[in-house]
Tab-separated table of C-alpha atoms in Angstrom:
chain	number	residue	atom	x	y	z
A	170	MET	CA	37.335	-5.163	-19.417
A	171	ARG	CA	36.816	-1.417	-19.271
A	172	GLU	CA	33.682	0.404	-20.326
A	173	ARG	CA	33.190	0.812	-24.066
A	174	ILE	CA	32.304	4.140	-25.671
A	175	VAL	CA	31.062	4.060	-29.261
A	176	ALA	CA	31.272	7.385	-31.124
A	177	VAL	CA	29.390	7.890	-34.383
A	178	LEU	CA	30.806	10.711	-36.515
A	179	GLY	CA	28.338	12.172	-39.003
A	180	ALA	CA	25.459	10.542	-37.140
A	181	GLY	CA	22.884	12.469	-39.184
A	182	ASN	CA	23.760	10.632	-42.395
A	183	MET	CA	20.296	9.672	-43.654
A	184	ARG	CA	21.642	6.608	-45.490
A	185	THR	CA	23.232	5.076	-42.424
A	186	ALA	CA	21.418	6.514	-39.391
A	187	PRO	CA	18.498	4.046	-39.157
A	188	LEU	CA	20.567	0.864	-39.422
A	189	VAL	CA	23.566	2.082	-37.418
A	190	SER	CA	21.229	3.239	-34.641
A	191	ALA	CA	19.401	-0.074	-34.675
A	192	THR	CA	22.674	-2.020	-34.584
A	193	LEU	CA	23.948	-0.061	-31.573
A	194	ALA	CA	20.622	-0.509	-29.805
A	195	ARG	CA	20.809	-4.278	-30.393
A	196	TRP	CA	24.403	-4.748	-29.157
A	197	TYR	CA	24.626	-6.450	-25.764
A	198	PRO	CA	28.292	-6.674	-24.757
A	199	ASP	CA	29.381	-8.134	-21.422
A	200	VAL	CA	30.616	-4.730	-20.236
A	201	PRO	CA	28.861	-1.368	-19.820
A	202	PHE	CA	28.933	0.892	-22.852
A	203	GLY	CA	27.729	4.297	-23.920
A	204	ILE	CA	26.971	5.937	-27.251
A	205	ARG	CA	28.069	9.360	-28.466
A	206	LEU	CA	26.650	10.996	-31.562
A	207	PHE	CA	28.315	13.830	-33.455
A	208	ASP	CA	27.049	15.897	-36.353
A	209	ALA	CA	27.671	19.506	-37.353
A	210	ASN	CA	24.067	19.800	-38.581
A	211	PRO	CA	21.855	20.245	-35.469
A	212	GLU	CA	18.623	19.152	-37.195
A	213	ARG	CA	20.129	15.936	-38.509
A	214	LEU	CA	21.711	15.311	-35.115
A	215	ASP	CA	18.349	15.756	-33.392
A	216	LEU	CA	16.729	13.223	-35.728
A	217	ALA	CA	19.470	10.652	-35.149
A	218	ASP	CA	19.232	11.198	-31.392
A	219	LEU	CA	15.436	10.819	-31.392
A	220	LEU	CA	15.597	7.575	-33.347
A	221	LEU	CA	18.374	6.048	-31.247
A	222	ARG	CA	16.581	6.840	-27.994
A	223	ARG	CA	13.337	5.417	-29.387
A	224	LEU	CA	15.070	2.143	-30.282
A	225	LEU	CA	16.903	1.961	-26.965
A	226	ASP	CA	13.605	2.406	-25.114
A	227	ASP	CA	12.492	-0.911	-26.605
A	228	TRP	CA	15.725	-2.872	-26.733
A	229	ASN	CA	18.421	-1.596	-24.368
A	230	ASP	CA	17.156	1.224	-22.172
A	231	GLU	CA	20.105	1.273	-19.760
A	232	ILE	CA	22.533	2.597	-22.371
A	233	PRO	CA	23.499	6.271	-21.911
A	234	VAL	CA	23.439	8.471	-25.000
A	235	ALA	CA	25.066	11.867	-25.521
A	236	SER	CA	24.752	13.937	-28.687
A	237	SER	CA	26.992	16.857	-29.551
A	238	GLN	CA	27.996	19.237	-32.327
A	239	SER	CA	31.527	18.964	-30.924
A	240	ALA	CA	33.618	16.113	-32.316
A	241	THR	CA	36.041	16.583	-29.421
A	242	ASP	CA	33.288	15.923	-26.872
A	243	ALA	CA	31.962	12.928	-28.795
A	244	LEU	CA	35.396	11.328	-29.082
A	245	ASP	CA	36.461	11.796	-25.471
A	246	GLY	CA	37.322	8.308	-24.213
A	247	ALA	CA	35.956	6.567	-27.318
A	248	THR	CA	36.945	2.921	-27.730
A	249	GLU	CA	35.094	2.375	-31.036
A	250	VAL	CA	34.599	5.036	-33.702
A	251	ILE	CA	32.132	4.636	-36.562
A	252	VAL	CA	32.585	7.158	-39.368
A	253	THR	CA	29.406	7.893	-41.333
A	254	MET	CA	30.482	11.335	-42.524
A	255	HIS	CA	28.144	12.965	-45.038
A	256	GLU	CA	28.648	15.959	-47.281
A	257	ASP	CA	26.540	18.445	-45.331
A	258	CYS	CA	28.355	17.743	-42.069
A	259	ALA	CA	31.739	17.900	-43.789
A	260	ARG	CA	31.062	21.249	-45.421
A	261	ARG	CA	29.798	22.768	-42.196
A	262	MET	CA	32.999	21.654	-40.498
A	263	THR	CA	35.291	22.969	-43.217
A	264	SER	CA	33.401	26.202	-44.017
A	265	ARG	CA	33.099	25.149	-47.653
A	266	GLY	CA	29.496	26.355	-47.571
A	267	TRP	CA	26.190	24.773	-48.456
A	268	SER	CA	23.170	25.885	-50.424
A	269	PRO	CA	19.433	25.077	-50.325
A	270	ASN	CA	18.321	22.359	-52.731
A	271	LEU	CA	14.565	22.460	-52.407
A	272	GLU	CA	13.867	22.934	-56.142
A	273	TYR	CA	11.869	19.748	-56.439
A	274	PHE	CA	9.695	20.582	-53.456
A	275	GLU	CA	9.198	24.200	-54.578
A	276	SER	CA	8.194	23.344	-58.152
A	277	ALA	CA	6.248	20.081	-57.746
A	278	ASN	CA	2.487	19.994	-57.737
A	279	THR	CA	1.110	19.308	-54.262
A	280	LEU	CA	-0.614	16.151	-55.501
A	281	ASP	CA	2.684	14.942	-56.970
A	282	LEU	CA	4.238	15.201	-53.538
A	283	TYR	CA	1.681	12.753	-52.196
A	284	GLY	CA	2.970	10.196	-54.664
A	285	GLY	CA	-0.342	8.724	-55.757
A	286	GLY	CA	-0.866	6.750	-52.566
A	287	ASP	CA	2.795	6.105	-51.835
A	288	ARG	CA	3.064	5.094	-48.152
A	289	ASN	CA	6.155	7.290	-47.909
A	290	ARG	CA	4.418	10.402	-49.247
A	291	PRO	CA	6.240	13.515	-48.048
A	292	THR	CA	4.594	16.550	-46.507
A	293	PRO	CA	3.630	19.286	-49.036
A	294	VAL	CA	6.250	22.014	-49.169
A	295	GLU	CA	3.942	24.688	-47.773
A	296	GLN	CA	3.541	22.581	-44.625
A	297	LEU	CA	7.244	21.922	-44.062
A	298	SER	CA	8.653	23.425	-40.893
A	299	GLU	CA	11.695	25.661	-41.124
A	300	GLN	CA	13.642	22.924	-39.338
A	301	THR	CA	12.701	20.363	-41.983
A	302	ARG	CA	13.448	22.767	-44.805
A	303	ARG	CA	16.906	23.309	-43.355
A	304	LEU	CA	17.338	19.546	-43.020
A	305	LEU	CA	16.695	19.176	-46.732
A	306	GLU	CA	19.586	21.518	-47.570
A	307	ASN	CA	22.252	19.903	-49.670
A	308	PRO	CA	25.853	21.076	-49.937
A	309	GLY	CA	26.705	23.268	-52.907
A	310	LEU	CA	29.066	21.735	-55.406
A	311	GLU	CA	30.677	25.028	-56.342
A	312	SER	CA	33.165	24.883	-53.470
A	313	GLY	CA	34.800	21.516	-54.152
A	314	SER	CA	33.673	17.926	-54.478
A	315	ARG	CA	31.901	15.849	-51.875
A	316	GLU	CA	34.957	13.638	-51.544
A	317	ASP	CA	37.301	16.589	-50.983
A	318	ALA	CA	35.041	18.064	-48.302
A	319	ILE	CA	34.802	14.746	-46.458
A	320	ARG	CA	38.538	14.097	-46.638
A	321	GLU	CA	39.253	17.597	-45.310
A	322	SER	CA	36.809	17.225	-42.426
A	323	MET	CA	38.160	13.789	-41.546
A	324	ALA	CA	41.730	15.074	-41.586
A	325	GLN	CA	40.650	17.389	-38.764
A	326	ILE	CA	38.857	14.697	-36.794
A	327	LEU	CA	41.470	11.976	-37.163
A	328	LYS	CA	43.900	14.099	-35.177
A	329	ILE	CA	41.695	13.784	-32.070
A	330	ILE	CA	40.525	10.165	-32.324
A	331	PRO	CA	42.079	8.225	-29.426
A	332	GLU	CA	45.023	6.181	-30.638
A	333	GLU	CA	43.710	2.961	-29.093
A	334	ALA	CA	40.209	3.302	-30.571
A	335	ARG	CA	39.064	0.839	-33.222
A	336	LEU	CA	37.983	2.644	-36.402
A	337	LEU	CA	35.262	1.736	-38.893
A	338	SER	CA	34.204	3.754	-41.953
A	339	LEU	CA	30.841	3.456	-43.693
A	340	THR	CA	31.504	6.547	-45.826
A	341	ARG	CA	31.020	5.868	-49.529
A	342	GLY	CA	33.804	6.457	-52.026
A	343	VAL	CA	36.287	8.071	-49.660
A	344	VAL	CA	39.570	6.635	-48.416
A	345	LEU	CA	40.238	8.103	-44.989
A	346	PRO	CA	43.462	10.172	-44.888
A	347	VAL	CA	44.994	8.062	-42.150
A	348	GLU	CA	47.879	5.609	-41.831
A	349	ARG	CA	46.365	3.665	-38.944
A	350	PRO	CA	44.437	0.491	-39.823
A	351	TYR	CA	40.664	0.738	-40.113
A	352	ALA	CA	37.785	-1.328	-41.414
A	353	HIS	CA	35.532	-0.203	-44.254
A	354	PHE	CA	32.131	-1.621	-45.234
A	355	ASP	CA	30.102	-0.682	-48.309
A	356	TRP	CA	26.973	-0.792	-46.181
A	357	PRO	CA	24.171	0.141	-46.174
A	358	PRO	CA	23.698	0.296	-49.958
A	359	PRO	CA	23.445	3.700	-51.675
A	360	VAL	CA	20.061	5.441	-51.614
A	361	ALA	CA	18.817	7.713	-54.403
A	362	GLU	CA	18.556	11.412	-53.547
A	363	MET	CA	14.761	11.396	-53.503
A	364	GLY	CA	14.854	8.365	-51.255
A	365	LEU	CA	17.153	10.179	-48.824
A	366	GLN	CA	14.696	13.065	-48.657
A	367	LEU	CA	12.031	10.627	-47.423
A	368	VAL	CA	14.152	9.210	-44.589
A	369	PRO	CA	13.406	12.021	-42.080
A	370	HIS	CA	9.683	11.345	-42.494
A	371	GLN	CA	10.267	7.621	-41.977
A	372	ILE	CA	12.327	8.286	-38.853
A	373	LEU	CA	9.522	10.373	-37.391
A	374	ARG	CA	7.026	7.561	-38.077
A	375	TRP	CA	9.246	5.158	-36.122
A	376	VAL	CA	9.692	7.678	-33.310
A	377	ARG	CA	5.943	8.282	-33.046
A	378	GLY	CA	5.232	4.557	-33.147
A	379	ASP	CA	3.283	4.801	-36.412
A	380	GLU	CA	5.299	1.944	-37.905
A	381	LYS	CA	6.904	-1.137	-36.396
A	382	ILE	CA	10.624	-1.224	-35.722
A	383	GLU	CA	11.011	-5.021	-35.986
A	384	PRO	CA	12.399	-4.901	-39.558
A	385	LEU	CA	15.202	-2.679	-38.257
A	386	ALA	CA	15.997	-5.284	-35.604
A	387	GLN	CA	16.314	-8.060	-38.185
A	388	ALA	CA	18.611	-5.995	-40.407
A	389	ALA	CA	20.707	-4.836	-37.443
A	390	ASP	CA	21.279	-8.332	-36.081
A	391	ALA	CA	22.661	-9.481	-39.445
A	392	SER	CA	24.675	-6.341	-40.170
A	393	PRO	CA	28.447	-6.221	-40.696
A	394	VAL	CA	28.605	-3.458	-38.074
A	395	MET	CA	27.187	-5.856	-35.490
A	396	ALA	CA	29.907	-8.375	-36.347
A	397	TRP	CA	32.540	-5.630	-36.050
A	398	LEU	CA	31.224	-4.585	-32.641
A	399	LYS	CA	31.233	-8.160	-31.394
A	400	ASP	CA	34.861	-8.508	-32.503
A	401	SER	CA	35.736	-5.750	-30.043
A	402	GLU	CA	34.463	-7.839	-27.150
A	403	ALA	CA	37.512	-10.073	-27.493
A	404	GLY	CA	39.876	-7.104	-27.296
């Protein structure tokens, strides 16, 4: 069997990135495989890349990883494609625009941001780096809905996905504009907006080794994405 290449489109999706990365890092097929990450947002892409490499260091350190802001590069030779497209990535691809959404962080009292002892307390706004502030940007709704932006971006990408590649979508509430068969899982579950804003901090704790990654391993091993990947081994 030939080498497998798994491409993740919209890899910086904060809902899916931790568990998709863990699942890929825990997959041990009988053939060599590589992982390609794509996202139009460079900060989100960097976070996803950091986390994946951290997990691979512990679980599967021979797997090559390449990250790119070019969907064409990420899809070159792909045998499996996992779509985790998020609104920010879609709008950057389609030039629909995006706008800062830091109102909560700008207006909240610094003590409120610490969450009264919450273990996931975010950094006070005055200490946020420019990179993190940009990461917390959310797409503006004035230039079309989330669903429209994602469908438009995927219409572009679907034209360059290899015909023989297996396709899986984890994108919520969007039917891909494609006639070819594909799988869709409503997984992981939705995360509230404030919860999503905490994910970058959690990722950095995993990357630094401040918190254990074993819970990710347990969730990854039982995930529907793992089952989908293992199905490809018979193909």
